[in-house]
mmCIF file with all atom_site columns, C-alpha atoms in Angstrom:
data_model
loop_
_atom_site.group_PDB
_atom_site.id
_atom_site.type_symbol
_atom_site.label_atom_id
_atom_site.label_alt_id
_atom_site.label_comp_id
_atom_site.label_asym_id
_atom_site.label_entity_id
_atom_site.label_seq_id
_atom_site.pdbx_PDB_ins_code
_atom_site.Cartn_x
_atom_site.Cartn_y
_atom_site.Cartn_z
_atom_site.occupancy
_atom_site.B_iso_or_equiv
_atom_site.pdbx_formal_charge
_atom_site.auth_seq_id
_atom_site.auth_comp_id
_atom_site.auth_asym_id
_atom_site.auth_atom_id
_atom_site.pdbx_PDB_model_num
ATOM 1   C CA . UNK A 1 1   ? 104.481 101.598 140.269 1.00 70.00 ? 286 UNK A CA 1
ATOM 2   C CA . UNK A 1 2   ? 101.591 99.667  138.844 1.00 81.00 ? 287 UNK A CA 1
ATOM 3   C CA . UNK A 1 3   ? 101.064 96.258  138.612 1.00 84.00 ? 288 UNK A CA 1
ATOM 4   C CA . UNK A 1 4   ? 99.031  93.294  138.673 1.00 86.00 ? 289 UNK A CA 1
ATOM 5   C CA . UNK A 1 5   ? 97.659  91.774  141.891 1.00 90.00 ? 290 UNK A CA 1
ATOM 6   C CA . UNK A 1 6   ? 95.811  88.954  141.382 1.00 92.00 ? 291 UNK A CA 1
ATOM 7   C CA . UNK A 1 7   ? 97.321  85.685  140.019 1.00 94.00 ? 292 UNK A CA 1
ATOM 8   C CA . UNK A 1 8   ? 95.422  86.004  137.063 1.00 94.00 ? 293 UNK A CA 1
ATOM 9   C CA . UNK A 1 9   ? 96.599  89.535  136.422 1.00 93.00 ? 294 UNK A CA 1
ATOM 10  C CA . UNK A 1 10  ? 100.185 88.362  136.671 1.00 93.00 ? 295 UNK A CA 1
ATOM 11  C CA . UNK A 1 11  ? 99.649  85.310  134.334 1.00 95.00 ? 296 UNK A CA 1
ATOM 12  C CA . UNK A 1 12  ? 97.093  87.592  131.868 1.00 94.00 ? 297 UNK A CA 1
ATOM 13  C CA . UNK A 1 13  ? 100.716 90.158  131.742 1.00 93.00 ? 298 UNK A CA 1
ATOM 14  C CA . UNK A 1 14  ? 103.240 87.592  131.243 1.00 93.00 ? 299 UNK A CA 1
ATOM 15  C CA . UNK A 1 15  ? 101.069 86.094  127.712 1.00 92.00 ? 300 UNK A CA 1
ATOM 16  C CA . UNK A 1 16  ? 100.729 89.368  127.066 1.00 91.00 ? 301 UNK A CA 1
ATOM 17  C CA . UNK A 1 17  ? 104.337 90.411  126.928 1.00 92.00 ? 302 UNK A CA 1
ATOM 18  C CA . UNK A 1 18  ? 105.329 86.709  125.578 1.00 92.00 ? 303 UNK A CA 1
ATOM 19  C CA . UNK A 1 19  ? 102.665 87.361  122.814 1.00 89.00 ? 304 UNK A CA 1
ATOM 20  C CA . UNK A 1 20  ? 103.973 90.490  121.860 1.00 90.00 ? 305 UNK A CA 1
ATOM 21  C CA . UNK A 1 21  ? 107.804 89.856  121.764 1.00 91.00 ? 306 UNK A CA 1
ATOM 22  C CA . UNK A 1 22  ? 107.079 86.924  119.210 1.00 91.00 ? 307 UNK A CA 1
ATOM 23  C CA . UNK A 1 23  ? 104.470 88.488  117.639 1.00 91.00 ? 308 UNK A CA 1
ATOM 24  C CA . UNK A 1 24  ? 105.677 91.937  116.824 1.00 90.00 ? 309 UNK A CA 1
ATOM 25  C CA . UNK A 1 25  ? 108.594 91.216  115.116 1.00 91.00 ? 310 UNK A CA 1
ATOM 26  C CA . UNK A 1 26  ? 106.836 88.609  112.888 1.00 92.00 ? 311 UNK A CA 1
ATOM 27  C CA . UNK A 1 27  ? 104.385 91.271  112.065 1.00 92.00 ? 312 UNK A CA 1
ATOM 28  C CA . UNK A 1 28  ? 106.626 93.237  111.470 1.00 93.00 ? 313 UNK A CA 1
ATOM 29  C CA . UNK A 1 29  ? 108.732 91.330  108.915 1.00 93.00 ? 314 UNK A CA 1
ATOM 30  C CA . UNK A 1 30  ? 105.295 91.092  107.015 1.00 92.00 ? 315 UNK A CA 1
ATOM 31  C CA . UNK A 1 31  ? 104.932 94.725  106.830 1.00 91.00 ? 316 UNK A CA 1
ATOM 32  C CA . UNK A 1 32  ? 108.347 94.777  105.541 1.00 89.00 ? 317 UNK A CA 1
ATOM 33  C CA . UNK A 1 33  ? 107.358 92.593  102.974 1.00 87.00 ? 318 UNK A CA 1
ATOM 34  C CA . UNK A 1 34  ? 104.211 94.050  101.708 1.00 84.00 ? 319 UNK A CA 1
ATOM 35  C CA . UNK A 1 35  ? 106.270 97.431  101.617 1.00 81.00 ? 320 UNK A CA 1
ATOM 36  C CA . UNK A 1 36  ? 109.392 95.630  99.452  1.00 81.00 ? 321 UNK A CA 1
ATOM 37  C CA . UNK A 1 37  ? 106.941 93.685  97.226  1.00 79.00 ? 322 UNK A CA 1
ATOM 38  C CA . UNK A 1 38  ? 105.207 97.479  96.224  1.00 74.00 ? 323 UNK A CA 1
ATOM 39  C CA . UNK A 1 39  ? 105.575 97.871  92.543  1.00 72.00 ? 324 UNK A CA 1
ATOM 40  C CA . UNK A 1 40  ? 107.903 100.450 91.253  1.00 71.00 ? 325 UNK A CA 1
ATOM 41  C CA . UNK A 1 41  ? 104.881 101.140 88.476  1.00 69.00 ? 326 UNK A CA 1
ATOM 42  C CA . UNK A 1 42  ? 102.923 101.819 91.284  1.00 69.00 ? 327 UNK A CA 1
ATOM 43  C CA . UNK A 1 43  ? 104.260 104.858 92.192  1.00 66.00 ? 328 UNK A CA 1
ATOM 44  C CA . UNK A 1 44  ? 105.268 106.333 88.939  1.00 71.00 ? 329 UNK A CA 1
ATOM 45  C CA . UNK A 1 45  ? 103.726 109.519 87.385  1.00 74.00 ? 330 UNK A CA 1
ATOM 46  C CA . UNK A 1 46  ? 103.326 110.847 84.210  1.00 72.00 ? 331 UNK A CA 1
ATOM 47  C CA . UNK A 1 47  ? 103.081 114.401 82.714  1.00 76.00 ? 332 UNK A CA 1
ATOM 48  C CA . UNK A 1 48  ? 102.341 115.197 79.411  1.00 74.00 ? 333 UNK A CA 1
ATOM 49  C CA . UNK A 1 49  ? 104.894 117.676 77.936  1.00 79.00 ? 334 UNK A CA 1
ATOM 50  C CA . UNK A 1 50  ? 103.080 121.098 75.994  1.00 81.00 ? 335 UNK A CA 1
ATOM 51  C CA . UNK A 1 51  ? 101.841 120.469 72.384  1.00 80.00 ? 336 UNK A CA 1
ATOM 52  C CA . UNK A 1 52  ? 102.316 116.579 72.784  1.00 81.00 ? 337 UNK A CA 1
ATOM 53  C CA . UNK A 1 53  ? 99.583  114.394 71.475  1.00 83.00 ? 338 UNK A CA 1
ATOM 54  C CA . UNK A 1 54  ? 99.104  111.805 74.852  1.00 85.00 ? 339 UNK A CA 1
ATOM 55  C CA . UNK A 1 55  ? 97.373  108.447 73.695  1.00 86.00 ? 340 UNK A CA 1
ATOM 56  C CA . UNK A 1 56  ? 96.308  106.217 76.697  1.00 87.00 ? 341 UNK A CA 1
ATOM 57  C CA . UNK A 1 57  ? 96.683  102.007 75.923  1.00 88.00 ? 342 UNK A CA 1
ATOM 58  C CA . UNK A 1 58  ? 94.560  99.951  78.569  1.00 87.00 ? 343 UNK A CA 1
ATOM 59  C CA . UNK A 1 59  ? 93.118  96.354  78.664  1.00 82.00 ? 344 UNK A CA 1
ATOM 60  C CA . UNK A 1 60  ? 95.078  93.204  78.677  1.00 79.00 ? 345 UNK A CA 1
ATOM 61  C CA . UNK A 1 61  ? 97.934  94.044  75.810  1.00 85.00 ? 346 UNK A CA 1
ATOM 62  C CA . UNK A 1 62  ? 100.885 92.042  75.037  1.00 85.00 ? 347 UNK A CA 1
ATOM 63  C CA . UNK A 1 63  ? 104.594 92.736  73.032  1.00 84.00 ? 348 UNK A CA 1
ATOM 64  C CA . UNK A 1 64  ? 102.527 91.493  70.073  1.00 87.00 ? 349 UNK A CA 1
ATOM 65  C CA . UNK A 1 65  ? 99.441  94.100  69.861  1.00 87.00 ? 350 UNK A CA 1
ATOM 66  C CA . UNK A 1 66  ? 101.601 96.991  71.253  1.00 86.00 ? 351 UNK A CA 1
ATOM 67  C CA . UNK A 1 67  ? 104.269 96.606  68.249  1.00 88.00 ? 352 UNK A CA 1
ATOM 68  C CA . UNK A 1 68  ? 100.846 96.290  65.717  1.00 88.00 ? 353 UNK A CA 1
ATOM 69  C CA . UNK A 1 69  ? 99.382  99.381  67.255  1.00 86.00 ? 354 UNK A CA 1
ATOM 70  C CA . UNK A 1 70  ? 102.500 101.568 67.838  1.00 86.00 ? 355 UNK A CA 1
ATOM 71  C CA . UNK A 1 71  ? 103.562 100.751 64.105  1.00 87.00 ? 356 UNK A CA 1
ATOM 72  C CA . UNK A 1 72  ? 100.835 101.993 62.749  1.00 86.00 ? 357 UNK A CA 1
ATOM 73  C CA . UNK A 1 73  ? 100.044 105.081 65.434  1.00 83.00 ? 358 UNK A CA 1
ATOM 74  C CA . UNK A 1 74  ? 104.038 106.403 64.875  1.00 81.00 ? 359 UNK A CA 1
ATOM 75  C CA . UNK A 1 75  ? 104.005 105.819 60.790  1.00 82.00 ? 360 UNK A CA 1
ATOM 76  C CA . UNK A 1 76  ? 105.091 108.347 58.569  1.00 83.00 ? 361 UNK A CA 1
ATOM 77  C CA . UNK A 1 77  ? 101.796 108.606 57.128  1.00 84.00 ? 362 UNK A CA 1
ATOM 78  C CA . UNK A 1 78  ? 100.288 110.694 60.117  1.00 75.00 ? 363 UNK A CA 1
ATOM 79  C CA . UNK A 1 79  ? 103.176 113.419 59.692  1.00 75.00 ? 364 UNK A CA 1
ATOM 80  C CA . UNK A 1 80  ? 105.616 114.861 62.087  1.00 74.00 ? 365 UNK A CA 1
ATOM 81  C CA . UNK A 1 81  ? 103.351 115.016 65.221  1.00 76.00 ? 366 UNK A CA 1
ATOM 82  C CA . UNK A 1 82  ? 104.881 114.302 68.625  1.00 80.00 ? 367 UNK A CA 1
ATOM 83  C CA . UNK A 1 83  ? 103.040 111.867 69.942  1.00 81.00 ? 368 UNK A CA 1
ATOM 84  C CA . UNK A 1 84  ? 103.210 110.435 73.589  1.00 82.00 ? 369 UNK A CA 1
ATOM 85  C CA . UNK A 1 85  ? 101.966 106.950 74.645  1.00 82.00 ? 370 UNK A CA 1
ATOM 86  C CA . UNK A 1 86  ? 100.837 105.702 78.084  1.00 83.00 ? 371 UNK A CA 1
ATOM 87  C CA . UNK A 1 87  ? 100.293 101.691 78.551  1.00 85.00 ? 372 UNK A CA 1
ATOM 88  C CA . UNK A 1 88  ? 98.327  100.706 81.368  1.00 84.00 ? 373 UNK A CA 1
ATOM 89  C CA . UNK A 1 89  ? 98.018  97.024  82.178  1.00 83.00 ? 374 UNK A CA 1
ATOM 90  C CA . UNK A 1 90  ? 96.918  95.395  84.975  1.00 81.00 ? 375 UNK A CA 1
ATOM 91  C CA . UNK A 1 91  ? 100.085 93.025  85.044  1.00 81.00 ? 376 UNK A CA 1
ATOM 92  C CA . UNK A 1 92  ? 104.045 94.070  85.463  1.00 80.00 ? 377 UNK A CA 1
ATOM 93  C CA . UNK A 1 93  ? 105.682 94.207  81.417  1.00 83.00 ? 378 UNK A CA 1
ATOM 94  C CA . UNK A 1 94  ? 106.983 91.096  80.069  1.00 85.00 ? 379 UNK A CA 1
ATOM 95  C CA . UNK A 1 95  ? 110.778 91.356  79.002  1.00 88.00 ? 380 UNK A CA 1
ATOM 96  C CA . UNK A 1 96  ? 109.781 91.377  75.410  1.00 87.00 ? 381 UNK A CA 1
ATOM 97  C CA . UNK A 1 97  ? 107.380 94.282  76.388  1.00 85.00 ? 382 UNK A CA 1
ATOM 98  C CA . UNK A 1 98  ? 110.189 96.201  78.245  1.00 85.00 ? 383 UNK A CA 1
ATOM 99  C CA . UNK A 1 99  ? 111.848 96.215  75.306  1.00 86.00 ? 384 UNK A CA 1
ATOM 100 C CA . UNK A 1 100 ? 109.654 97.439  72.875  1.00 83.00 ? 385 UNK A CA 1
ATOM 101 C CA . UNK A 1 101 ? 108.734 100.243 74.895  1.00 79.00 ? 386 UNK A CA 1
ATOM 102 C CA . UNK A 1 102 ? 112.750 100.900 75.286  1.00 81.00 ? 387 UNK A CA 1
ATOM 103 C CA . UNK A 1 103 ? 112.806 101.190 71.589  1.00 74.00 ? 388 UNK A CA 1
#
């Protein structure tokens, strides 16, 4: 067995252990956190099916623009094209935005 000698050692190995029973569990839960808090966005990918026209939306958008810009990219006007659209925004959708992509 090893162990401490001194009374120093033995003092320096009882914080020690005291430090990490409190402090590993809180750490711990914190990890946890971060993890549960991860964004289900975040790890989402996308592929493009064959043939498909893929437009990419970025910048700071809301339900208003999208409906302005998806009305006129999916009118009848263009012809029957299948057309894809990625939105990338730096924030999680609004409910209004949720739906209108739903739709």
């Amino acid at each position: 067995d090893i162990g401490p000698l001194s009374l120093v050692g033995k003092f320096v190995t009882i914080v020690m252990m005291c430090f990490s029973f409190v402090a590993l569990p809180m750490e711990l839960n914190r990890l946890n956190r971060i993890i549960q808090n991860k964004s289900i966005y975040a790890l989402s990918s996308y592929r493009n099916p064959p043939n498909c026209i893929q437009v990419l939306v970025t910048g700071v958008v809301n339900s208003a623009s999208i409906h302005t810009f998806f009305k006129e990219l999916l009118h009848e006007d263009h012809g029957p094209i299948e057309t894809r659209a990625v939105v990338l925004a730096p924030e999680r959708p609004s409910a209004p935005m949720l739906s209108l992509l739903e739709n």
